[in-house]
mmCIF file of C-alpha atoms in Angstrom:
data_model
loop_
_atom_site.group_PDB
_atom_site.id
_atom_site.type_symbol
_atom_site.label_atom_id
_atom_site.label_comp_id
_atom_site.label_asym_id
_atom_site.label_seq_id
_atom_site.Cartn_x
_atom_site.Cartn_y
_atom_site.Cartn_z
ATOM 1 C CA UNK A 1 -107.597 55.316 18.164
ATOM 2 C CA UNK A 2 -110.418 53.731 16.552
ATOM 3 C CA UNK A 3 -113.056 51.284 18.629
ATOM 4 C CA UNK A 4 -115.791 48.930 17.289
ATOM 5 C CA UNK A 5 -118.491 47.008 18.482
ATOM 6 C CA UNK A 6 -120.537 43.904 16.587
ATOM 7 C CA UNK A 7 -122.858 42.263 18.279
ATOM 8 C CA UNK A 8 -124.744 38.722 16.531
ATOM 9 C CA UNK A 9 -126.817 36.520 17.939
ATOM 10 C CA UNK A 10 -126.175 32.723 18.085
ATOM 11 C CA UNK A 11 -128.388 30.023 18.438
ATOM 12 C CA UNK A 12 -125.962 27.322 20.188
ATOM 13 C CA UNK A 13 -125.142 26.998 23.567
ATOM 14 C CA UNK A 14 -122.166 29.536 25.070
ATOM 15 C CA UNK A 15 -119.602 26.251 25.348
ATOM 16 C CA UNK A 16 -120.169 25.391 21.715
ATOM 17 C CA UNK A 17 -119.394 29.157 20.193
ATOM 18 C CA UNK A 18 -117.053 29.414 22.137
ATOM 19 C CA UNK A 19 -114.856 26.719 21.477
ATOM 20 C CA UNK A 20 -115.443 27.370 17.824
ATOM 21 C CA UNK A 21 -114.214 30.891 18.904
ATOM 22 C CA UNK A 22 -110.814 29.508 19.997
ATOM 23 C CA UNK A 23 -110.056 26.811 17.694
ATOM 24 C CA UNK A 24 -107.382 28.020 15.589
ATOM 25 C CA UNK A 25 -108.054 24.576 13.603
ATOM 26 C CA UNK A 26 -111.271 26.282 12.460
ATOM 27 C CA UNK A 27 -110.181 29.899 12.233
ATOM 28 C CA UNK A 28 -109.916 29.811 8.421
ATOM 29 C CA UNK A 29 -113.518 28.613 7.870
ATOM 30 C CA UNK A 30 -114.961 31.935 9.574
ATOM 31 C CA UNK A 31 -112.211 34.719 9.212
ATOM 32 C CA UNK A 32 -111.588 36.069 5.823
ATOM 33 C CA UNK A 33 -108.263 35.877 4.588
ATOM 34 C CA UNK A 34 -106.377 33.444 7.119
ATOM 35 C CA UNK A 35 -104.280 31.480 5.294
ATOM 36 C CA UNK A 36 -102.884 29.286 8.598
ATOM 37 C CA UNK A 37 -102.071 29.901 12.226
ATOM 38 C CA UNK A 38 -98.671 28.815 13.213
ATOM 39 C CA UNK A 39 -95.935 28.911 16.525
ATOM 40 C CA UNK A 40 -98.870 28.170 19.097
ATOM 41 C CA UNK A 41 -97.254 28.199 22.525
ATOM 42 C CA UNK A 42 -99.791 26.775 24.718
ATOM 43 C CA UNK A 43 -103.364 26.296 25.310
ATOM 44 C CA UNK A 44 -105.601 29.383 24.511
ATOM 45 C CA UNK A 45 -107.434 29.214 27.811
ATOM 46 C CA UNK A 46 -104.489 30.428 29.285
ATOM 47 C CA UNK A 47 -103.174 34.317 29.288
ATOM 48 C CA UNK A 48 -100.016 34.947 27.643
ATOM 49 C CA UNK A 49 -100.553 31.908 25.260
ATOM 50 C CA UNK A 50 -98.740 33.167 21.948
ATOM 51 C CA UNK A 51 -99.543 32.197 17.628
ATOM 52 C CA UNK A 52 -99.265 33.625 14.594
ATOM 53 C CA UNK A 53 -102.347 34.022 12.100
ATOM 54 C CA UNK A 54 -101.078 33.832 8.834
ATOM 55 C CA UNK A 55 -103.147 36.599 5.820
ATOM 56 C CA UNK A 56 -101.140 35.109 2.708
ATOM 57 C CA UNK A 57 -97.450 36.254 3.244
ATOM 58 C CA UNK A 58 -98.207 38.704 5.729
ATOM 59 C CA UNK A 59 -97.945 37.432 9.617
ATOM 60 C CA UNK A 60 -99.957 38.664 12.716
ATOM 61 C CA UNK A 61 -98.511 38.217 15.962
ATOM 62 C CA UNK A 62 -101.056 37.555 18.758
ATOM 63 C CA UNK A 63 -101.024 36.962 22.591
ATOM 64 C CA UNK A 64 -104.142 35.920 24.749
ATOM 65 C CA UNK A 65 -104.293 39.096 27.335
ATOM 66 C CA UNK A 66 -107.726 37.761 28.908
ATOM 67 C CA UNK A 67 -109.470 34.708 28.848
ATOM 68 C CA UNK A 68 -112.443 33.378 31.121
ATOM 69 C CA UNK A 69 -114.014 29.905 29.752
ATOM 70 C CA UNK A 70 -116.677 30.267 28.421
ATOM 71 C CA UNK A 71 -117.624 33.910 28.980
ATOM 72 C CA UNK A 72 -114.503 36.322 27.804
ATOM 73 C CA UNK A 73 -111.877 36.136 25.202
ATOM 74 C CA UNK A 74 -109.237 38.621 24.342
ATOM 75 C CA UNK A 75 -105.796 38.725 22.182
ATOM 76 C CA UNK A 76 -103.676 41.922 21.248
ATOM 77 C CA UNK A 77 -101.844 41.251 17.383
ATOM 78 C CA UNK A 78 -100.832 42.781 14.810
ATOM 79 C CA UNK A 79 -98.052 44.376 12.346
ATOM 80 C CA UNK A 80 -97.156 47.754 11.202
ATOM 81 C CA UNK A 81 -100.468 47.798 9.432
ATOM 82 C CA UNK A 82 -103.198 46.693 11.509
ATOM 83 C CA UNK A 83 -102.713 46.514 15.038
ATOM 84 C CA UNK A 84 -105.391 45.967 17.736
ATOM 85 C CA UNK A 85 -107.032 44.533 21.150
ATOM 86 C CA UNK A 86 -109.909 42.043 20.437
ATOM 87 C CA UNK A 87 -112.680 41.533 23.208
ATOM 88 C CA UNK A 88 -114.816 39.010 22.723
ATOM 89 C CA UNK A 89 -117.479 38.365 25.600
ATOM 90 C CA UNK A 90 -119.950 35.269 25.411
ATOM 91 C CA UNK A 91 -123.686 35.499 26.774
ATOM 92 C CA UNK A 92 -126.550 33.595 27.656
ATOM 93 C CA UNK A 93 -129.211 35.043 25.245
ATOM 94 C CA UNK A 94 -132.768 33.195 24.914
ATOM 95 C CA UNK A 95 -132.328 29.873 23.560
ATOM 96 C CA UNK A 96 -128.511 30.568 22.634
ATOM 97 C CA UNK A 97 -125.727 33.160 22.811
ATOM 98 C CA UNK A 98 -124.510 36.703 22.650
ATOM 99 C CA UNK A 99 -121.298 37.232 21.618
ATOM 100 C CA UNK A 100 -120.361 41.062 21.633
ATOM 101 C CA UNK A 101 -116.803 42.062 20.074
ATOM 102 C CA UNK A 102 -114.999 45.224 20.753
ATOM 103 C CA UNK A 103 -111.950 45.616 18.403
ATOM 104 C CA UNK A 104 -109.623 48.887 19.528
ATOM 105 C CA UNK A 105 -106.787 49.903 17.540
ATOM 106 C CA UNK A 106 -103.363 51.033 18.191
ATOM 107 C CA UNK A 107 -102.468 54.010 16.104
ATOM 108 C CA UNK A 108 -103.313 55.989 13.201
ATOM 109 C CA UNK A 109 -102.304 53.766 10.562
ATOM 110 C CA UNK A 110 -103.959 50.645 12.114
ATOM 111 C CA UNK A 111 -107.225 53.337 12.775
ATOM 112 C CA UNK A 112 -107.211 53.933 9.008
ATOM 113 C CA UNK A 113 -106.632 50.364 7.941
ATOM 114 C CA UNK A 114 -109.194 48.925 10.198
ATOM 115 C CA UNK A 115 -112.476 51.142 9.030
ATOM 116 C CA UNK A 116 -113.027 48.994 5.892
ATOM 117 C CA UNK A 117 -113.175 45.803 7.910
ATOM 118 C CA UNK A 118 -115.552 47.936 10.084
ATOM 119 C CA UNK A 119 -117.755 49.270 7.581
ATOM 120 C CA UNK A 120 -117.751 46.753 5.065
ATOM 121 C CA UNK A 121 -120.292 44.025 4.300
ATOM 122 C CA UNK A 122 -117.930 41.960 2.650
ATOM 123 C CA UNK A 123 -116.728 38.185 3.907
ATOM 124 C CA UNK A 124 -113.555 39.593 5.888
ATOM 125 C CA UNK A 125 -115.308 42.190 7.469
ATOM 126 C CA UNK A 126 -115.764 42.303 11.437
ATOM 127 C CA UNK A 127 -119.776 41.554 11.133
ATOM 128 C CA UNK A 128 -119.619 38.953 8.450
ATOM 129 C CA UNK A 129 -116.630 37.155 10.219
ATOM 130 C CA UNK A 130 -119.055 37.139 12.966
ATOM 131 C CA UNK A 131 -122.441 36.304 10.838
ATOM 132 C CA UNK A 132 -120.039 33.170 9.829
ATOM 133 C CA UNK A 133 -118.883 31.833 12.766
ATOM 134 C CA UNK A 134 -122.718 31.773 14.014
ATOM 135 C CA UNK A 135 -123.386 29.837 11.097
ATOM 136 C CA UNK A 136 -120.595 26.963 12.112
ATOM 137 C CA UNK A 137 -121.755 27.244 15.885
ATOM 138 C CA UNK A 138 -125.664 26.767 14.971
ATOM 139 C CA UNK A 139 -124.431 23.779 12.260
ATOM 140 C CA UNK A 140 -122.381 21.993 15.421
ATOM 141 C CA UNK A 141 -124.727 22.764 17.633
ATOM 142 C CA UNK A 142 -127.815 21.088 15.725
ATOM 143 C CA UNK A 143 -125.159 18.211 14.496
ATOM 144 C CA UNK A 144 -124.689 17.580 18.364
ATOM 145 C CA UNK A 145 -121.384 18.048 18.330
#
């Protein structure tokens, strides 16, 4: 129903973002409004790996569909509310990396509920989530890590 595209540059090298990009450890410190990620079933470089992201009391189920170290990750989740397919593909770009997101819902409801998180400028919206998580990478990456 409804698709979205944020682009952000990062100055770190593609391994570093994206291993910040899959640590659920760290997924609180750059997405707005996790609370905690529980019932991981395996490792995330591998398709079908399950967990739940936790938003306060309400749960978001989530499976790895696509994953290709360090270049493409993707996970379908949701709940009645907000459900959706998450595309994230990592690029060379200069001196760091392009990451470009493509979020598609599934349905109205999850259309309608997803529009603020597209539009907004707030911290749990799509481009700030990703403004963020540059922000960590660039920190690592300059801390050596």
């Amino acid at each position: 129903m409804g698709r979205y595209t944020f682009t952000t540059h990062v100055e770190a090298p593609i391994e570093v973002v994206f291993d910040l990009w899959t640590n659920l450890d760290r997924m609180r410190d750059w997405v707005g409004g996790v609370t905690k990620v529980t019932d991981v079933t395996g490792p995330l470089d591998r398709v079908g790996a399950r967990y739940t992201t936790w938003f306060g009391r309400m749960q978001s189920p989530t499976e790895v569909i696509e994953v290709e170290r360090p270049r493409v990750f993707a996970t379908r989740f949701g709940n009645a509310i907000l459900r959706r397919t998450n595309r994230s593909v990592f690029e060379p770009d200069g001196s760091g990396t392009r990451i470009t997101e493509t979020f598609q819902t599934v349905g109205v409801l999850s259309a309608i509920s997803a529009w603020p998180f597209a539009a907004g400028s707030y911290r749990g919206s799509f481009q700030r989530e990703m403004e963020a998580v540059a922000r960590l990478a660039e920190a690592e990456a300059a801390a050596g890590h």
